[in-house]
Coordinates of C-alpha atoms and ligand atoms in Angstrom, one line a residue:
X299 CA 4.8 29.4 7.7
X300 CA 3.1 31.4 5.0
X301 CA -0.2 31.6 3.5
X302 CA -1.2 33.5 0.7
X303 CA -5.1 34.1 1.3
X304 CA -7.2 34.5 3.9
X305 CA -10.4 32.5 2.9
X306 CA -13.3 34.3 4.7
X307 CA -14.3 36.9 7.3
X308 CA -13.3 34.6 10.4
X309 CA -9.9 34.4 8.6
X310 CA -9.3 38.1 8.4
X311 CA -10.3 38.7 11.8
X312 CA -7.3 36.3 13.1
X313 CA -5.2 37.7 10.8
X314 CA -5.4 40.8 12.1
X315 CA -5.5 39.2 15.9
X316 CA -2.6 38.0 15.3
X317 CA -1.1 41.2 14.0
X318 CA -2.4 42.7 16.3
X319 CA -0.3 40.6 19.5
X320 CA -4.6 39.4 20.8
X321 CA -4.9 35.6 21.0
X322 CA -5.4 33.7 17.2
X323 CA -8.7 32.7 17.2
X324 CA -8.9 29.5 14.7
X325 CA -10.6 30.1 11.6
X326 CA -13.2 27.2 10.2
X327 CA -12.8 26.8 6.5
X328 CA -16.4 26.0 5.2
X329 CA -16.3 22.4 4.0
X330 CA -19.6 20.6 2.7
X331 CA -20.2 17.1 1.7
X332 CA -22.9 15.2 0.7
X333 CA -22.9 11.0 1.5
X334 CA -24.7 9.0 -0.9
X335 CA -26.4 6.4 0.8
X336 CA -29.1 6.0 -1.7
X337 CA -26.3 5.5 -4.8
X338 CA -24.5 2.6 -3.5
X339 CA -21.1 1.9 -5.6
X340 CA -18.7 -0.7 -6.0
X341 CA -17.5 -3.3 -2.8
X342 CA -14.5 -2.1 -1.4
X343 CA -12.0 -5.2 -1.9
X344 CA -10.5 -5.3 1.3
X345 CA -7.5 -6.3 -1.0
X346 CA -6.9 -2.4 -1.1
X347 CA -5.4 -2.9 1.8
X348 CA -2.8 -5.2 1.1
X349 CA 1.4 -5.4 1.8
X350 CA 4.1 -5.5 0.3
X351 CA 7.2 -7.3 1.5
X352 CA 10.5 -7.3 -0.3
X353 CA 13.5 -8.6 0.3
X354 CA 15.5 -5.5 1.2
X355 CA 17.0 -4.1 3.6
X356 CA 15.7 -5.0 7.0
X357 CA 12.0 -5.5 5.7
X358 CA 12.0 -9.3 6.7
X359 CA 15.4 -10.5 7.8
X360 CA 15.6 -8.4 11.7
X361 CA 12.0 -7.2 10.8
X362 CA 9.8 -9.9 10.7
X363 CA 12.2 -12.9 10.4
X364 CA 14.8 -13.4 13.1
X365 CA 15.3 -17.1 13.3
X366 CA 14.5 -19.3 15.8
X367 CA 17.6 -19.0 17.5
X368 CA 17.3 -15.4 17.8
X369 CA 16.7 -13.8 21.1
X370 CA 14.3 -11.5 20.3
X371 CA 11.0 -13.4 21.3
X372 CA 9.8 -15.5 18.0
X373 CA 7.8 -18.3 17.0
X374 CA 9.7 -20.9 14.6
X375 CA 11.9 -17.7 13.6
X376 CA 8.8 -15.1 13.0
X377 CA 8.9 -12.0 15.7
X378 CA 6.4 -12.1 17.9
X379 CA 5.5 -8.3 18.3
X380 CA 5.6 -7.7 14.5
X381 CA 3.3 -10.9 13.8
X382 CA 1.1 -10.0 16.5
X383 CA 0.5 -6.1 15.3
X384 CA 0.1 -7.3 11.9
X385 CA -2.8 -9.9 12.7
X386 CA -4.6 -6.8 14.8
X387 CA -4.2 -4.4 11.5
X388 CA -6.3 -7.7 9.6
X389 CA -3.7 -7.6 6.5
X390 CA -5.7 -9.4 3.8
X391 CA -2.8 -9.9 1.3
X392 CA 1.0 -10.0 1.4
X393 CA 3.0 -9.4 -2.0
X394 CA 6.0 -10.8 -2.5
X395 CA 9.2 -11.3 -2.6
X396 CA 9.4 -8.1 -4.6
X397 CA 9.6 -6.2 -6.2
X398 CA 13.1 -5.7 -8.1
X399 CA 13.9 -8.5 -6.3
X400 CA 11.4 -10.3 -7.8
X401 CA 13.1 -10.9 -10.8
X402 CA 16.5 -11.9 -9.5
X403 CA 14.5 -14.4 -7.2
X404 CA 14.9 -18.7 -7.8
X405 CA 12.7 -20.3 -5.9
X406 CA 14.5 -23.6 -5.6
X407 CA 17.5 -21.8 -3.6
X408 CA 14.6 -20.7 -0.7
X409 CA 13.8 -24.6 0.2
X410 CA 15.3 -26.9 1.8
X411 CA 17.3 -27.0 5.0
X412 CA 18.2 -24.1 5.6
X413 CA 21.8 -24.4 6.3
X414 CA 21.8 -25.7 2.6
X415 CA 20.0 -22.7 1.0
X416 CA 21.7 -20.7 -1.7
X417 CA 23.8 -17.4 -0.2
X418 CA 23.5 -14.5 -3.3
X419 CA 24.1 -11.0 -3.4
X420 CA 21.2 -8.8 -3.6
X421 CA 22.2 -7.0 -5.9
X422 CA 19.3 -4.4 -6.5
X423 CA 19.2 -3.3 -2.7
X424 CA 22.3 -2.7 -0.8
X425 CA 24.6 -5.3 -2.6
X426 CA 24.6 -7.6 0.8
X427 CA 24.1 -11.2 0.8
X428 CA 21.0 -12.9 0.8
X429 CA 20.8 -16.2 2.5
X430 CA 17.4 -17.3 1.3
X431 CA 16.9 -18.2 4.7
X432 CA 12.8 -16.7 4.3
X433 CA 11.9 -18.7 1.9
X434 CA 8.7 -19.9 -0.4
X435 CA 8.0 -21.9 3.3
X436 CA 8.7 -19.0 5.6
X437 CA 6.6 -16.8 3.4
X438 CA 3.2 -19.2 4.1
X439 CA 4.2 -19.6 7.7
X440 CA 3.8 -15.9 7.9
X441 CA 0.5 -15.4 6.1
X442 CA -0.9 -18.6 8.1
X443 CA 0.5 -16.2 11.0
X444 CA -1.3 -12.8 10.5
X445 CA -4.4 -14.4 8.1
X446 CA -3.6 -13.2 5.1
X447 CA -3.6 -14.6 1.4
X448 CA -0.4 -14.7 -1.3
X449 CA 0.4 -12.8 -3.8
X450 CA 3.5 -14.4 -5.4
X451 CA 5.3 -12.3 -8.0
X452 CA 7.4 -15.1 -10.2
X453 CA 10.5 -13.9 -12.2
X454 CA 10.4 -13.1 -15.6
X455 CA 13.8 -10.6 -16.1
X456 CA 16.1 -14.0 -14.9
X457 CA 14.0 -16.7 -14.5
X458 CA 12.3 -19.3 -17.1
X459 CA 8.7 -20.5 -18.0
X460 CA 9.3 -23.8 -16.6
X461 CA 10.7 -22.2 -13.0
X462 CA 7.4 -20.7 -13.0
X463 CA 5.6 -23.3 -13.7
X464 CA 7.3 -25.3 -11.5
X465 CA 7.1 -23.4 -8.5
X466 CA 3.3 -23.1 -9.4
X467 CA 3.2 -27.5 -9.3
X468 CA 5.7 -26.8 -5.8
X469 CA 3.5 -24.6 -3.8
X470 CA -0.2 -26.1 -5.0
X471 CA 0.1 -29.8 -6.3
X472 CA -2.0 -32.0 -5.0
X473 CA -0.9 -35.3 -6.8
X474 CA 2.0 -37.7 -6.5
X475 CA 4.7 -35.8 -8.7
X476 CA 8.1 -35.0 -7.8
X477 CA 8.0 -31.7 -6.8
X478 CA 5.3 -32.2 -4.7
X479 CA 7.3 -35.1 -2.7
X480 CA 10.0 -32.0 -2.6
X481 CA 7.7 -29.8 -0.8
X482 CA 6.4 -32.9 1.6
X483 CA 9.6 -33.7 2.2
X484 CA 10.7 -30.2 3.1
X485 CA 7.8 -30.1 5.6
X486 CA 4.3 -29.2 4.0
X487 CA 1.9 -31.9 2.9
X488 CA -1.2 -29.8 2.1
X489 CA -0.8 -27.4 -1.0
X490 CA -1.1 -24.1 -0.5
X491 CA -3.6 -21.7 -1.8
X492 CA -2.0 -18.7 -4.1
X493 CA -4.8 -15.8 -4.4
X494 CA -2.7 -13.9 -7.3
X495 CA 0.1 -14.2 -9.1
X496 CA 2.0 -12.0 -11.0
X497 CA 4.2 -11.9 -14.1
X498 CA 7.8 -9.8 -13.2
X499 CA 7.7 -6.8 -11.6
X500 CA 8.5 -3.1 -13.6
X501 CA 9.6 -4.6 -16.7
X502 CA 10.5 -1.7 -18.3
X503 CA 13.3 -1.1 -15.5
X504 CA 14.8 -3.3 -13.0
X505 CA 12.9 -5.8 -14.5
X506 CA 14.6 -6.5 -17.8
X507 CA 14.4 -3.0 -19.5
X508 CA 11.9 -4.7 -21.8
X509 CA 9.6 -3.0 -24.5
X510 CA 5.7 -3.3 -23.6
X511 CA 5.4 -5.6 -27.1
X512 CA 8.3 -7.7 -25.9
X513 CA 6.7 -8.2 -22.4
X514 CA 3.0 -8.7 -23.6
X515 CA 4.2 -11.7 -26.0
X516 CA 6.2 -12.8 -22.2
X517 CA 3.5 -12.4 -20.2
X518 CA 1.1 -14.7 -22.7
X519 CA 3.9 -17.7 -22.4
X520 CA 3.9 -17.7 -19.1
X521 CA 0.4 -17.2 -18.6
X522 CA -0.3 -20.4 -20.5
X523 CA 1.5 -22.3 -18.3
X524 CA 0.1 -21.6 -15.1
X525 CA -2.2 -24.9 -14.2
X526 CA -4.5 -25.0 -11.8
X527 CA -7.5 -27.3 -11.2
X528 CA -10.8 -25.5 -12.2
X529 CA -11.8 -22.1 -9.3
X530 CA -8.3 -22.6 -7.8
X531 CA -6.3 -20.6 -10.8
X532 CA -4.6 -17.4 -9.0
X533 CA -5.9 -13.5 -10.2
X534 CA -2.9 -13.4 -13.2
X535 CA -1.3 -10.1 -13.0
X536 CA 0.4 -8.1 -15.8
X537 CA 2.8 -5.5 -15.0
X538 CA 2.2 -2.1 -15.9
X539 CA 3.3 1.4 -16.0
X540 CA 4.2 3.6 -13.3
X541 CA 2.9 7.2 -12.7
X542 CA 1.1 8.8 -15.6
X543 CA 2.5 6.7 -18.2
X544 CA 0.1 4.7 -20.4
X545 CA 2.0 2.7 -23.1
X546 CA 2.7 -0.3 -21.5
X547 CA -1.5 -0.6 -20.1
X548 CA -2.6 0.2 -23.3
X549 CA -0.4 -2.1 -25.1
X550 CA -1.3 -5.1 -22.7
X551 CA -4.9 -4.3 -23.2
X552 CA -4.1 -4.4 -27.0
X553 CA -2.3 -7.2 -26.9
X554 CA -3.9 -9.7 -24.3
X555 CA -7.1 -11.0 -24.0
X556 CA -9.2 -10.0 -21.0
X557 CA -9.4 -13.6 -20.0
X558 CA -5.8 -14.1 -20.0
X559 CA -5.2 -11.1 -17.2
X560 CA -6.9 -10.7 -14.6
X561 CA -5.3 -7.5 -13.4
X562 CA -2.9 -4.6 -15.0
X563 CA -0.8 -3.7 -12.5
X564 CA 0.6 0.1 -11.6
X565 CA 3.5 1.9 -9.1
X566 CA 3.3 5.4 -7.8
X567 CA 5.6 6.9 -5.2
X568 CA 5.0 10.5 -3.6
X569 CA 8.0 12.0 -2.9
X570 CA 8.2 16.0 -1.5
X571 CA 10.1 17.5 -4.0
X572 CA 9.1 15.3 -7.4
X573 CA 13.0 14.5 -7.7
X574 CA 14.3 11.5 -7.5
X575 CA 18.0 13.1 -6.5
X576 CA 16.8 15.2 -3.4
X577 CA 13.6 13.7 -2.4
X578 CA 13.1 15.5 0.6
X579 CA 13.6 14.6 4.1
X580 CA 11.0 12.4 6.2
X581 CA 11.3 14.3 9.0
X582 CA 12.2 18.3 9.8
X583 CA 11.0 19.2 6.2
X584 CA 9.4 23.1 5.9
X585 CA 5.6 23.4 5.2
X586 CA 6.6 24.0 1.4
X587 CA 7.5 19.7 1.5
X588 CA 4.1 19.3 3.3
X589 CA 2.2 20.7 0.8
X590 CA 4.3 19.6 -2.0
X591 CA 3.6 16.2 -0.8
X592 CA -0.5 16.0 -0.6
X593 CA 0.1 17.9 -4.1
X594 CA 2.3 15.4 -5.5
X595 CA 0.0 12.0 -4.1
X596 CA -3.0 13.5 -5.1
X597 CA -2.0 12.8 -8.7
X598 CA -2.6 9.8 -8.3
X599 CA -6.4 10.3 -8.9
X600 CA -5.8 11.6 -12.5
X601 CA -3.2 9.0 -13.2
X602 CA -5.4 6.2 -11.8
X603 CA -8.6 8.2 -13.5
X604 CA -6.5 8.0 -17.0
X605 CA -6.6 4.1 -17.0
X606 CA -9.5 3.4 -15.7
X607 CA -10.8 5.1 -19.0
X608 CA -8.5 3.1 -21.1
X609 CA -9.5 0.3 -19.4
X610 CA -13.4 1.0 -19.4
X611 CA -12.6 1.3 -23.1
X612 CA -11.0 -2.2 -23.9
X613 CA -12.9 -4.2 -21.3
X614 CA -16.1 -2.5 -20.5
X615 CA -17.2 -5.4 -18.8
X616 CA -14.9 -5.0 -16.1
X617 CA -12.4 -8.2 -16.3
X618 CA -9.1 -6.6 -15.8
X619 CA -8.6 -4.6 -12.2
X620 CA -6.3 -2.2 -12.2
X621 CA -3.7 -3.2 -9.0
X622 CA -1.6 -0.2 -7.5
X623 CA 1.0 -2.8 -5.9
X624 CA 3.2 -0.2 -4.9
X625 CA 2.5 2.8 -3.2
X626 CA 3.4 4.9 -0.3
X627 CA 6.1 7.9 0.3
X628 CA 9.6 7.4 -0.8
X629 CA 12.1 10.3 1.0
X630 CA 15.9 10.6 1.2
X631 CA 17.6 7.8 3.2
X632 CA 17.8 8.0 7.2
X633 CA 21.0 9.4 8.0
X634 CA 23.9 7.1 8.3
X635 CA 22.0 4.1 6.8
X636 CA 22.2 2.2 3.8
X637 CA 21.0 3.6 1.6
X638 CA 20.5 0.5 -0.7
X639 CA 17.7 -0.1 2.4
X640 CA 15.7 2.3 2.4
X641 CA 15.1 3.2 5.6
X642 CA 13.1 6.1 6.3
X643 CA 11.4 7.8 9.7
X644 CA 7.3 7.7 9.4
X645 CA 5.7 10.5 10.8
X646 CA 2.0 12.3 11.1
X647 CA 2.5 13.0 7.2
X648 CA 2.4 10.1 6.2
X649 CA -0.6 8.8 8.0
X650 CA -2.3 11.9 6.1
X651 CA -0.4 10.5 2.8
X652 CA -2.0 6.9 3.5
X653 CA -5.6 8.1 4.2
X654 CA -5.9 10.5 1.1
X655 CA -4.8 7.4 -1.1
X656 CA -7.6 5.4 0.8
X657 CA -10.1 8.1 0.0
X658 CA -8.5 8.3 -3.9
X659 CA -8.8 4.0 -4.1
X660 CA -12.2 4.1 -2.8
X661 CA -13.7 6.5 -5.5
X662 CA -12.2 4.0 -8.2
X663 CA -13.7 0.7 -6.0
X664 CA -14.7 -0.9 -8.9
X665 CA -11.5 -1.1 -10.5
X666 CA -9.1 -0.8 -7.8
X667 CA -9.7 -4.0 -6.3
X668 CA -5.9 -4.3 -5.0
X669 CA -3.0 -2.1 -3.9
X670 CA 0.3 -2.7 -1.4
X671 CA 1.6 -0.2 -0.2
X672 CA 5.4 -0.1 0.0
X673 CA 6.7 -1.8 2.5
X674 CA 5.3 -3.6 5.6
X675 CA 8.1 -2.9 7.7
X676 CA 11.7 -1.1 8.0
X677 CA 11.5 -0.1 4.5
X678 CA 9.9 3.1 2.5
X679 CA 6.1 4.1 4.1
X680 CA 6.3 1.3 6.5
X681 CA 3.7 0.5 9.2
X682 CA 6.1 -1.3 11.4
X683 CA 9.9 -0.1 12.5
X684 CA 12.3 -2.3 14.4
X685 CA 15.3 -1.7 16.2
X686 CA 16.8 -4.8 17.6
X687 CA 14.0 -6.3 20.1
X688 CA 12.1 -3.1 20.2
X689 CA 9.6 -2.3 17.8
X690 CA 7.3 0.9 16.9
X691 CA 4.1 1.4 15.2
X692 CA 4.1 4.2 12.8
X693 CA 1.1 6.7 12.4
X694 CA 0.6 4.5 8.9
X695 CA -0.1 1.7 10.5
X696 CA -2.5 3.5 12.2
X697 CA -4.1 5.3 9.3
X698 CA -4.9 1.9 8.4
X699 CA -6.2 0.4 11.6
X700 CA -8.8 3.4 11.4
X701 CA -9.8 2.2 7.7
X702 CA -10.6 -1.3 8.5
X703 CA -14.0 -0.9 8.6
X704 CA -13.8 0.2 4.9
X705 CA -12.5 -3.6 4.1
X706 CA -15.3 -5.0 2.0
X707 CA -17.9 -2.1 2.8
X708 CA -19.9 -0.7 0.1
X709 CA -18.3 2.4 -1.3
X710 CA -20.9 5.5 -1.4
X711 CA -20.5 8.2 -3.8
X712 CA -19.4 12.0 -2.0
X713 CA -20.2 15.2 -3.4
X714 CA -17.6 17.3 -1.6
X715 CA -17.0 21.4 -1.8
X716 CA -13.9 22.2 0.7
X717 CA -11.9 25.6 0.0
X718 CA -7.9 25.2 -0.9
X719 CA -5.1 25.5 1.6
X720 CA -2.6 27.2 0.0
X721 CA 1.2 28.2 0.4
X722 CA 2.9 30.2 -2.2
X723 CA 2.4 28.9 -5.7
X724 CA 0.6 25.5 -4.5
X725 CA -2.6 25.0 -3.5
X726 CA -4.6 21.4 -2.7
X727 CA -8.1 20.7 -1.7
X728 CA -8.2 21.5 1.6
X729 CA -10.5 18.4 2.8
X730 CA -10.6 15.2 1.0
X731 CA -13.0 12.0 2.1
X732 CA -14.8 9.0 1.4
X733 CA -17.6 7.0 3.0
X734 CA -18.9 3.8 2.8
X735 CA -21.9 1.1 4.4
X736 CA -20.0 -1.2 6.1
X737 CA -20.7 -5.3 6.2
X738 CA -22.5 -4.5 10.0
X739 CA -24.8 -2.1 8.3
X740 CA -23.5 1.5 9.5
X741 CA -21.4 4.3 7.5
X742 CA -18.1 5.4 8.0
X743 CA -17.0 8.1 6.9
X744 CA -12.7 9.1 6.5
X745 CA -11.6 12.6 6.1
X746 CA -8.3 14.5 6.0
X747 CA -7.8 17.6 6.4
X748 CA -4.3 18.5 5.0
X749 CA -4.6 21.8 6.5
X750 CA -1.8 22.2 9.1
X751 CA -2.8 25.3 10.5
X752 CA -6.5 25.9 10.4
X753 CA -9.4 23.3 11.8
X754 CA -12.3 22.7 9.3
X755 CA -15.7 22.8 10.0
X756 CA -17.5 20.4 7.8
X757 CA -21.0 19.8 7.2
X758 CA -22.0 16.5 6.1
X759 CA -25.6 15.4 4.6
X760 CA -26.6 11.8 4.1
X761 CA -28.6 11.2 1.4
X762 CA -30.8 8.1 1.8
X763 CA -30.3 7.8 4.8
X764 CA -30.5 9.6 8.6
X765 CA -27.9 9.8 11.2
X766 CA -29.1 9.1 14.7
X767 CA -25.5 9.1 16.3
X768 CA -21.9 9.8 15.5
X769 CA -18.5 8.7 16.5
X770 CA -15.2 8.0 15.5
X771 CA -11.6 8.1 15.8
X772 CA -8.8 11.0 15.2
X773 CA -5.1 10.7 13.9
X774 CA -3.4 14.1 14.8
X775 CA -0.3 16.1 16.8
X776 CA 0.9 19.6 17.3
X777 CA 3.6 19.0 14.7
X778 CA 3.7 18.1 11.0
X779 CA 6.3 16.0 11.3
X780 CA 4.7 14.5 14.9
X781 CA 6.3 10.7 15.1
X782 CA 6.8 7.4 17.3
X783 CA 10.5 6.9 18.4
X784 CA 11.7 3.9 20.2
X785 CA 12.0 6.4 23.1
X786 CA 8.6 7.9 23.0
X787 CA 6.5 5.0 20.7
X788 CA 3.4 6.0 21.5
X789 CA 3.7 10.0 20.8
X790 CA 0.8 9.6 17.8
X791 CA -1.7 7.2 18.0
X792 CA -5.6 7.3 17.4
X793 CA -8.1 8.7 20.3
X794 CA -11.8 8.7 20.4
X795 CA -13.1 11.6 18.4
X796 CA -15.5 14.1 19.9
X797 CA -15.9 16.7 17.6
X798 CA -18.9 15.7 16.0
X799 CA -22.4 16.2 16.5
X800 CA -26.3 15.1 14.8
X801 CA -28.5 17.7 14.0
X802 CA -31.5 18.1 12.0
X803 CA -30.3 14.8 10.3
X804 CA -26.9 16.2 9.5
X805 CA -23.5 15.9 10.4
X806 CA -21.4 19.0 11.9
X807 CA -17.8 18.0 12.1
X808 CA -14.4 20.2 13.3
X809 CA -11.4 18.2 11.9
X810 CA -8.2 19.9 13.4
X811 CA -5.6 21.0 11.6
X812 CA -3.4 18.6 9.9
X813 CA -5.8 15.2 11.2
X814 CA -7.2 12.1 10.0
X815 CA -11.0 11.7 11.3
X816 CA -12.8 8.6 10.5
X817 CA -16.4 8.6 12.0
X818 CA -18.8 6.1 12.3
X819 CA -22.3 6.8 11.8
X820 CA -25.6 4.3 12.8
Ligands
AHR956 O1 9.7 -0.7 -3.3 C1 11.0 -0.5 -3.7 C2 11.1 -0.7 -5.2 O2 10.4 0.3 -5.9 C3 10.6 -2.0 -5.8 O3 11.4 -3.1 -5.6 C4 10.4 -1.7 -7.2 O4 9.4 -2.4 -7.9 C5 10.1 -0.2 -7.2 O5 10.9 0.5 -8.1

């Protein structure tokens, strides 16, 4: 651990403390932030807190889906422990089945007895076989499970126009036609309701190595085939660019009218190191991949910033959302694990990671009106891990139970000064945050402090509007890479936050080192 300056007075003095062999005496970093109340902004769609669930891995076959034959306690197949944490996390969206995947998927082979379903090799993640036995069935069951809606993403790299279509007539005809007998026959009379749809998935990679003109011509022929009775027509999502680039959203924007999309879609993984050959490790890393990390994902803001202008250009009356529909950390493999699976520990990190993309999403509320962060469970920034019948919660899912009340609150402009941390060459904002009126009336309020050494004392003003209480919930441990094992599953988890006080109609606030604080203010 090495920092390069010592911010203020306090900080010198437990510099030399500490020098000097006396007790460290933590020193407070100034942080000031002003809550808008009286400049409401966009709703937060509670959509920005939506899933992604791939076939991959053991993301839902062991994870979520076990059969019903399985002994591991299940209903009809589904895991009882997973389904029942995800309900209490109030998932509003599910996206799948990928993804890669996405693209190599046929419908048709997912329905139908399953004994009968088609066995294929996966051949984007791991090379195993895939048994269809989750299916376009399956999938429903489990959104009917936990509450949530459907995001289908059809296949465009191998699949046809008229699959689409027809999975479209499949899942939400309502008339006597064949492929509705199909799905009666297979065991669901009432259609079901699809809240978005989407055209392929990374089409300038695993999904076809396409050029954006290419794809833009694709996604208007299968866009014009998607029928739906009047209201009931899913969001229509075009797949765009990941990271900073911008050809493929400005060529779509060029190239397909408003009404056509209703979202351009965008992917951005944080890894440590910015290399996709040596990622960095999810656990045991050195401060330098801590701080490399919040540096990396808070680029997200300018590349998310960057389209939102090129969208406010082409479509300044704000038809087209811009969906980050996958997200999240993406390390080196676990040791001695496929590595085609992606399996990676979750610790206190990423709960920090997954809180300062909340605050980023929220400050773009009116555009970002989706994201999925990658994936639900056993796979990448998961909230859930599995190990035969036992299962964990990670710290992510936990950074998201403490945003729920942002789902569907009013987002309320910050004004926020915080110093940097810094180590070596890199430097971030020490603080970041973002508040919001929630649905019951009151304001919460989410900060991080990506500090792992030093508290920080923050002052918050509420403008518009006076605090008369204050309380709230804290995400933190003793070490960076703090995590839940399925010896020790509860190591991190939320408490009730105390370090906050009303005076004077303002907020005073000590985040600890390294912690994710949401407070709620009436
Ligand atoms: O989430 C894992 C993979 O990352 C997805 O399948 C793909 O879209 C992206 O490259």
């Amino acid at each position: 651990m090495k920092k390069t300056i010592i911010r203020s007075a306090a900080a010198l003095t437990t510099a030399l403390l500490t020098l000097s062999g006396a007790a460290a005496v933590p020193a407070p970093a100034d942080t000031s932030i002003v809550v808008h109340a009286d400049k409401p902004g966009a709703v937060i769609n509670k959509n920005v807190y939506g899933q992604f669930t791939e076939h991959l891995g053991h993301g839902i076959y062991e994870g979520i889906y076990v059969g019903k034959d399985s002994p591991i306690p299940n209903t009809n197949g589904f895991r009882k422990d997973v389904v029942a944490a995800l309900k209490s996390l109030h998932v509003p969206l599910v996206r799948w089945p990928g993804g890669c995947f996405a693209d190599q998927y046929h419908w048709r082979e997912g329905v139908g007895p399953q004994s009968q379903r088609v066995v294929r090799i996966n051949n984007n993640w791991g090379g195993v076989p895939e048994n269809n036995a989750f299916g376009t069935h399956e999938f429903f069951e489990l959104i009917d499970m936990i509450g949530a809606d459907a995001y289908v993403n059809a296949n465009v790299g191998t699949g046809t126009v008229q699959e689409m279509a027809d999975w479209m007539e499949y899942m939400t005809g309502d008339q006597d036609t064949t492929l509705v007998k199909m799905r009666k026959i297979n065991g669901r009379d009432k259609p079901w309701k699809i809240a978005m749809l989407a055209m392929g998935n990374e089409l300038w990679g695993c999904g076809g190595n396409m050029r954006p003109d290419y794809y833009a011509d694709l996604y208007k022929q299968y866009a014009s085939f998607v029928h739906a009775k009047p209201g009931e027509r899913p969001l229509l999502i075009a797949s765009g660019d990941s990271d900073k680039d911008t050809v493929w959203i400005s060529t779509l924007l060029k190239e397909v009218k408003p009404g056509m999309m209703d979202a351009i879609s965008m992917h951005y993984y944080t890894l440590p190191t910015g290399d996709w050959q040596h990622k960095g490790a999810a656990i045991g890393f050195p401060e330098s991949e801590w701080i490399s990390t919040f540096a990396n994902t808070l680029q997200l803001d300018g590349f998310i910033k960057t389209k939102v202008a090129l969208l406010n250009a082409a479509d300044p009356k704000n038809k087209v959302g811009l969906y980050v529909d996958e997200w999240g950390t993406w390390y080196d493999p676990a040791p001695n694990s496929n590595p085609g699976f992606l399996v990676q520990q979750n610790s206190l990190r990423d709960a920090l990671v997954a809180s300062t993309n909340f605050n980023i999403f929220h400050k773009y509320a009116d555009r970002v009106r989706m994201t999925a962060i990658a994936q639900t469970v056993n796979v990448l920034q998961a909230m859930i891990l599995t190990d035969g019948a036992k299962m964990i919660k990670t710290p992510t899912y936990y950074a998201y139970q403490m945003y729920i009340p942002f789902q569907d609150a009013t987002m309320l402009p910050v004004d926020l000064k915080t110093a940097n941390y810094t180590l070596g060459k890199v430097s971030v904002p020490q603080v970041n945050v973002s508040a919001a009126k929630t649905k019951a009336g009151g304001i919460v309020v989410g900060l991080t402090n990506l500090d792992p050494n030093q508290p920080a004392s923050v002052s918050i003003a509420i403008a518009g509007a006076k605090p008369g209480a204050v309380g709230g919930t804290v995400l933190t441990a003793s070490a960076m890479d703090a995590q839940n094992t399925f010896d020790a599953p509860d190591a991190v988890h939320p408490v009730p936050f105390s370090g906050a006080t009303v005076a004077d109609g303002k907020l005073s606030v000590t985040l600890p080192p390294k912690s994710v604080v949401v407070l709620d203010v009436k």
